[in-house]
PDB file of C-alpha atoms in Angstrom:
ATOM      1  CA  GLN M   1     -16.241  -0.357   4.323  1.00  0.00           C
ATOM      2  CA  VAL M   2     -14.208  -1.430   1.320  1.00  0.00           C
ATOM      3  CA  GLN M   3     -12.351   1.354  -0.441  1.00  0.00           C
ATOM      4  CA  LEU M   4     -10.312   1.118  -3.621  1.00  0.00           C
ATOM      5  CA  VAL M   5      -8.313   4.084  -4.871  1.00  0.00           C
ATOM      6  CA  GLU M   6      -6.578   3.981  -8.237  1.00  0.00           C
ATOM      7  CA  SER M   7      -3.634   6.089  -9.325  1.00  0.00           C
ATOM      8  CA  GLY M   8      -0.959   6.160 -12.003  1.00  0.00           C
ATOM      9  CA  GLY M   9      -3.007   7.029 -15.057  1.00  0.00           C
ATOM     10  CA  GLY M  10      -1.921   9.712 -17.488  1.00  0.00           C
ATOM     11  CA  SER M  11      -1.101  10.513 -21.080  1.00  0.00           C
ATOM     12  CA  VAL M  12       1.555   8.656 -23.029  1.00  0.00           C
ATOM     13  CA  GLN M  13       2.534   8.217 -26.642  1.00  0.00           C
ATOM     14  CA  ALA M  14       2.043   4.948 -28.475  1.00  0.00           C
ATOM     15  CA  GLY M  15       4.659   2.437 -27.415  1.00  0.00           C
ATOM     16  CA  GLY M  16       4.971   3.956 -23.966  1.00  0.00           C
ATOM     17  CA  SER M  17       4.375   2.425 -20.544  1.00  0.00           C
ATOM     18  CA  LEU M  18       2.395   3.180 -17.430  1.00  0.00           C
ATOM     19  CA  ARG M  19       1.986   1.465 -14.078  1.00  0.00           C
ATOM     20  CA  LEU M  20      -1.378   1.713 -12.380  1.00  0.00           C
ATOM     21  CA  SER M  21      -1.798   1.240  -8.648  1.00  0.00           C
ATOM     22  CA  CYS M  22      -4.846   0.464  -6.543  1.00  0.00           C
ATOM     23  CA  LEU M  23      -4.707   0.964  -2.791  1.00  0.00           C
ATOM     24  CA  ALA M  24      -7.240  -1.156  -0.925  1.00  0.00           C
ATOM     25  CA  SER M  25      -8.607  -0.710   2.571  1.00  0.00           C
ATOM     26  CA  GLY M  26     -11.476  -1.895   4.723  1.00  0.00           C
ATOM     27  CA  TYR M  27     -11.101  -5.650   4.267  1.00  0.00           C
ATOM     28  CA  THR M  28      -8.579  -8.468   4.413  1.00  0.00           C
ATOM     29  CA  TYR M  29      -6.872  -7.752   1.123  1.00  0.00           C
ATOM     30  CA  ARG M  30      -5.060 -11.037   0.760  1.00  0.00           C
ATOM     31  CA  HIS M  31      -8.329 -12.985   0.855  1.00  0.00           C
ATOM     32  CA  TYR M  32      -9.814 -11.134  -2.063  1.00  0.00           C
ATOM     33  CA  SER M  33      -9.660 -11.608  -5.780  1.00  0.00           C
ATOM     34  CA  MET M  34      -8.707  -8.392  -7.574  1.00  0.00           C
ATOM     35  CA  GLY M  35      -9.044  -7.217 -11.109  1.00  0.00           C
ATOM     36  CA  TRP M  36      -8.422  -4.399 -13.537  1.00  0.00           C
ATOM     37  CA  PHE M  37     -11.132  -3.353 -15.949  1.00  0.00           C
ATOM     38  CA  ARG M  38     -11.319  -0.619 -18.551  1.00  0.00           C
ATOM     39  CA  GLN M  39     -13.993   1.341 -20.319  1.00  0.00           C
ATOM     40  CA  PRO M  40     -13.041   3.023 -23.607  1.00  0.00           C
ATOM     41  CA  PRO M  41     -15.027   6.093 -24.649  1.00  0.00           C
ATOM     42  CA  GLY M  42     -18.493   5.065 -25.821  1.00  0.00           C
ATOM     43  CA  LYS M  43     -17.929   1.390 -25.101  1.00  0.00           C
ATOM     44  CA  GLU M  44     -18.759  -1.100 -22.384  1.00  0.00           C
ATOM     45  CA  ARG M  45     -16.491  -1.903 -19.487  1.00  0.00           C
ATOM     46  CA  GLU M  46     -14.327  -4.957 -20.072  1.00  0.00           C
ATOM     47  CA  GLY M  47     -12.005  -7.140 -18.061  1.00  0.00           C
ATOM     48  CA  VAL M  48      -8.280  -6.660 -18.573  1.00  0.00           C
ATOM     49  CA  ALA M  49      -6.487  -8.710 -15.939  1.00  0.00           C
ATOM     50  CA  SER M  50      -7.202 -10.343 -12.623  1.00  0.00           C
ATOM     51  CA  ILE M  51      -5.350 -12.028  -9.814  1.00  0.00           C
ATOM     52  CA  ASP M  52      -6.757 -14.508  -7.353  1.00  0.00           C
ATOM     53  CA  SER M  53      -5.958 -14.815  -3.666  1.00  0.00           C
ATOM     54  CA  ASP M  54      -3.632 -17.733  -4.484  1.00  0.00           C
ATOM     55  CA  GLY M  55      -1.648 -15.541  -6.880  1.00  0.00           C
ATOM     56  CA  SER M  56      -2.936 -17.042 -10.117  1.00  0.00           C
ATOM     57  CA  SER M  57      -3.589 -14.465 -12.831  1.00  0.00           C
ATOM     58  CA  SER M  58      -5.774 -14.133 -15.909  1.00  0.00           C
ATOM     59  CA  TYR M  59      -5.563 -11.766 -18.866  1.00  0.00           C
ATOM     60  CA  VAL M  60      -7.776 -10.858 -21.748  1.00  0.00           C
ATOM     61  CA  ASP M  61      -6.118 -12.001 -24.978  1.00  0.00           C
ATOM     62  CA  ALA M  62      -5.599  -8.446 -26.232  1.00  0.00           C
ATOM     63  CA  VAL M  63      -3.144  -7.581 -23.439  1.00  0.00           C
ATOM     64  CA  LYS M  64      -1.234 -10.839 -23.043  1.00  0.00           C
ATOM     65  CA  GLY M  65       2.467 -10.204 -23.323  1.00  0.00           C
ATOM     66  CA  GLY M  66       2.091  -6.476 -22.740  1.00  0.00           C
ATOM     67  CA  PHE M  67       0.361  -6.102 -19.360  1.00  0.00           C
ATOM     68  CA  THR M  68       1.321  -7.628 -16.022  1.00  0.00           C
ATOM     69  CA  ILE M  69      -0.875  -7.714 -12.923  1.00  0.00           C
ATOM     70  CA  SER M  70       0.675  -8.068  -9.487  1.00  0.00           C
ATOM     71  CA  ASN M  71      -0.032  -7.266  -5.877  1.00  0.00           C
ATOM     72  CA  ASP M  72       1.777  -6.437  -2.700  1.00  0.00           C
ATOM     73  CA  ASN M  73      -0.127  -7.870   0.260  1.00  0.00           C
ATOM     74  CA  ASP M  74       2.004  -5.956   2.764  1.00  0.00           C
ATOM     75  CA  LYS M  75       0.987  -2.676   1.136  1.00  0.00           C
ATOM     76  CA  ASN M  76      -2.581  -3.748   0.265  1.00  0.00           C
ATOM     77  CA  THR M  77      -1.858  -2.571  -3.253  1.00  0.00           C
ATOM     78  CA  LEU M  78      -2.678  -3.975  -6.666  1.00  0.00           C
ATOM     79  CA  TYR M  79      -0.633  -3.016  -9.723  1.00  0.00           C
ATOM     80  CA  LEU M  80      -0.993  -3.154 -13.472  1.00  0.00           C
ATOM     81  CA  GLN M  81       2.158  -2.675 -15.510  1.00  0.00           C
ATOM     82  CA  MET M  82       1.221  -1.702 -19.049  1.00  0.00           C
ATOM     83  CA  ASN M  83       3.880  -1.771 -21.743  1.00  0.00           C
ATOM     84  CA  ASN M  84       3.809  -0.974 -25.439  1.00  0.00           C
ATOM     85  CA  LEU M  85       0.517   0.876 -25.171  1.00  0.00           C
ATOM     86  CA  ASN M  86      -1.486   1.689 -28.282  1.00  0.00           C
ATOM     87  CA  PRO M  87      -4.191   4.337 -28.842  1.00  0.00           C
ATOM     88  CA  GLU M  88      -6.958   1.702 -28.785  1.00  0.00           C
ATOM     89  CA  GLU M  89      -6.138   1.185 -25.109  1.00  0.00           C
ATOM     90  CA  THR M  90      -7.254   4.682 -24.212  1.00  0.00           C
ATOM     91  CA  ALA M  91      -9.851   4.191 -21.485  1.00  0.00           C
ATOM     92  CA  MET M  92     -10.823   4.754 -17.903  1.00  0.00           C
ATOM     93  CA  TYR M  93      -9.188   1.979 -15.929  1.00  0.00           C
ATOM     94  CA  TYR M  94     -10.880   0.616 -12.835  1.00  0.00           C
ATOM     95  CA  CYS M  95      -9.734  -1.536  -9.979  1.00  0.00           C
ATOM     96  CA  ALA M  96     -12.217  -4.033  -8.534  1.00  0.00           C
ATOM     97  CA  GLY M  97     -12.315  -6.571  -5.733  1.00  0.00           C
ATOM     98  CA  GLY M  98     -14.507  -9.417  -4.659  1.00  0.00           C
ATOM     99  CA  SER M  99     -14.674 -12.834  -3.044  1.00  0.00           C
ATOM    100  CA  TYR M 100     -15.700 -16.271  -4.289  1.00  0.00           C
ATOM    101  CA  ILE M 101     -15.268 -15.204  -7.885  1.00  0.00           C
ATOM    102  CA  ALA M 102     -15.733 -17.974 -10.429  1.00  0.00           C
ATOM    103  CA  SER M 103     -15.069 -16.070 -13.646  1.00  0.00           C
ATOM    104  CA  MET M 104     -12.125 -13.792 -12.989  1.00  0.00           C
ATOM    105  CA  LEU M 105     -12.667 -11.346 -15.882  1.00  0.00           C
ATOM    106  CA  ASP M 106     -16.428 -11.043 -15.448  1.00  0.00           C
ATOM    107  CA  LEU M 107     -17.119  -7.587 -14.059  1.00  0.00           C
ATOM    108  CA  TYR M 108     -20.467  -8.670 -12.609  1.00  0.00           C
ATOM    109  CA  GLU M 109     -18.658 -10.967 -10.181  1.00  0.00           C
ATOM    110  CA  TYR M 110     -16.933  -8.039  -8.454  1.00  0.00           C
ATOM    111  CA  THR M 111     -18.595  -6.164  -5.615  1.00  0.00           C
ATOM    112  CA  SER M 112     -16.186  -3.326  -4.870  1.00  0.00           C
ATOM    113  CA  TRP M 113     -14.979  -0.720  -7.355  1.00  0.00           C
ATOM    114  CA  GLY M 114     -12.679   2.266  -7.396  1.00  0.00           C
ATOM    115  CA  GLN M 115     -13.414   5.561  -9.105  1.00  0.00           C
ATOM    116  CA  GLY M 116     -11.061   4.896 -11.989  1.00  0.00           C
ATOM    117  CA  THR M 117      -7.953   6.470 -13.455  1.00  0.00           C
ATOM    118  CA  GLN M 118      -7.762   7.786 -17.008  1.00  0.00           C
ATOM    119  CA  VAL M 119      -5.231   6.411 -19.467  1.00  0.00           C
ATOM    120  CA  THR M 120      -4.795   8.257 -22.757  1.00  0.00           C
ATOM    121  CA  VAL M 121      -2.506   6.957 -25.476  1.00  0.00           C
ATOM    122  CA  SER M 122      -1.729   9.224 -28.412  1.00  0.00           C
ATOM    123  CA  SER M 123      -0.425   8.155 -31.790  1.00  0.00           C
TER     124      SER M 123
END
Protein backbone atom coordinates (compact mmCIF):
# COMPACT_ATOMS: atom_id res chain seq x y z
CA GLN A 1 0.00 0.00 0.00
CA VAL A 2 1.35 3.38 -1.01
CA GLN A 3 1.92 5.80 1.84
CA LEU A 4 3.03 9.42 1.61
CA VAL A 5 3.82 11.41 4.73
CA GLU A 6 4.56 15.12 4.54
CA SER A 7 6.49 17.17 7.07
CA GLY A 8 8.25 20.51 7.34
CA GLY A 9 5.31 22.88 7.32
CA GLY A 10 5.00 25.71 9.81
CA SER A 11 4.61 29.43 10.27
CA VAL A 12 7.01 31.93 8.78
CA GLN A 13 7.06 35.64 8.07
CA ALA A 14 6.92 37.01 4.55
CA GLY A 15 10.26 36.59 2.83
CA GLY A 16 11.10 33.50 4.84
CA SER A 17 11.84 29.95 3.71
CA LEU A 18 10.65 26.46 4.44
CA ARG A 19 11.59 23.02 3.15
CA LEU A 20 8.85 20.43 2.90
CA SER A 21 9.58 16.72 2.87
CA CYS A 22 7.49 13.76 1.75
CA LEU A 23 8.51 10.26 2.78
CA ALA A 24 7.17 7.59 0.44
CA SER A 25 6.73 3.89 1.06
CA GLY A 26 4.92 0.91 -0.40
CA TYR A 27 6.08 1.19 -4.02
CA THR A 28 9.16 1.59 -6.18
CA TYR A 29 9.69 5.28 -5.57
CA ARG A 30 12.09 5.92 -8.40
CA HIS A 31 9.55 4.74 -10.98
CA TYR A 32 6.92 7.21 -9.91
CA SER A 33 6.19 10.77 -10.85
CA MET A 34 5.80 12.99 -7.78
CA GLY A 35 4.25 16.34 -7.21
CA TRP A 36 3.48 19.04 -4.68
CA PHE A 37 0.05 20.61 -4.59
CA ARG A 38 -1.49 23.23 -2.35
CA GLN A 39 -4.94 24.27 -1.27
CA PRO A 40 -5.35 27.81 0.11
CA PRO A 41 -8.23 28.43 2.50
CA GLY A 42 -11.52 28.46 0.60
CA LYS A 43 -9.90 27.68 -2.73
CA GLU A 44 -9.33 24.67 -4.94
CA ARG A 45 -6.24 22.52 -4.83
CA GLU A 46 -3.63 23.49 -7.40
CA GLY A 47 -0.39 22.11 -8.73
CA VAL A 48 2.82 23.72 -7.53
CA ALA A 49 5.70 21.59 -8.76
CA SER A 50 6.33 18.10 -10.04
CA ILE A 51 9.22 15.85 -10.88
CA ASP A 52 9.18 12.92 -13.24
CA SER A 53 10.99 9.61 -12.86
CA ASP A 54 13.66 10.87 -15.29
CA GLY A 55 14.32 13.89 -13.08
CA SER A 56 12.62 16.49 -15.25
CA SER A 57 10.65 19.07 -13.27
CA SER A 58 7.71 21.39 -13.85
CA TYR A 59 6.53 24.44 -11.92
CA VAL A 60 3.47 26.60 -11.92
CA ASP A 61 4.43 30.08 -13.11
CA ALA A 62 3.70 31.68 -9.74
CA VAL A 63 6.52 29.80 -7.99
CA LYS A 64 9.21 29.75 -10.67
CA GLY A 65 12.43 31.15 -9.30
CA GLY A 66 11.31 30.75 -5.69
CA PHE A 67 10.52 27.05 -5.24
CA THR A 68 12.68 24.04 -6.05
CA ILE A 69 11.49 20.43 -6.18
CA SER A 70 13.95 17.59 -5.71
CA ASN A 71 14.06 13.99 -4.59
CA ASP A 72 16.39 11.55 -2.96
CA ASN A 73 15.77 8.07 -4.35
CA ASP A 74 17.95 6.45 -1.69
CA LYS A 75 15.76 7.93 1.03
CA ASN A 76 12.47 7.64 -0.89
CA THR A 77 11.91 11.29 -0.08
CA LEU A 78 10.57 14.20 -2.09
CA TYR A 79 11.42 17.78 -1.14
CA LEU A 80 10.11 21.24 -1.87
CA GLN A 81 12.38 24.14 -1.01
CA MET A 82 10.32 27.31 -0.76
CA ASN A 83 12.09 30.66 -0.62
CA ASN A 84 10.84 34.22 -0.38
CA LEU A 85 7.39 33.12 0.74
CA ASN A 86 4.49 35.56 0.66
CA PRO A 87 1.16 35.49 2.56
CA GLU A 88 -0.75 34.43 -0.57
CA GLU A 89 1.13 31.13 -0.39
CA THR A 90 -0.53 30.20 2.87
CA ALA A 91 -2.10 26.80 2.22
CA MET A 92 -2.18 23.14 3.04
CA TYR A 93 0.56 21.54 0.99
CA TYR A 94 0.15 18.00 -0.27
CA CYS A 95 2.51 15.46 -1.71
CA ALA A 96 1.20 13.18 -4.46
CA GLY A 97 2.49 10.30 -6.55
CA GLY A 98 1.43 8.43 -9.62
CA SER A 99 2.55 6.60 -12.74
CA TYR A 100 2.11 7.25 -16.45
CA ILE A 101 1.28 10.88 -15.83
CA ALA A 102 0.85 12.97 -18.96
CA SER A 103 0.13 16.37 -17.42
CA MET A 104 2.49 16.77 -14.49
CA LEU A 105 0.61 19.54 -12.64
CA ASP A 106 -2.85 18.04 -13.10
CA LEU A 107 -3.97 16.76 -9.71
CA TYR A 108 -6.44 14.32 -11.28
CA GLU A 109 -3.53 12.37 -12.78
CA TYR A 110 -2.18 11.44 -9.34
CA THR A 111 -3.43 8.37 -7.49
CA SER A 112 -1.69 8.57 -4.13
CA TRP A 113 -1.87 11.48 -1.69
CA GLY A 114 -0.47 12.40 1.69
CA GLN A 115 -2.43 14.05 4.48
CA GLY A 116 -0.85 17.44 3.95
CA THR A 117 1.27 19.86 5.94
CA GLN A 118 0.17 23.40 6.76
CA VAL A 119 2.20 26.39 5.64
CA THR A 120 1.27 29.78 7.06
CA VAL A 121 2.99 32.96 5.92
CA SER A 122 2.37 36.14 7.88
CA SER A 123 2.94 39.67 6.66
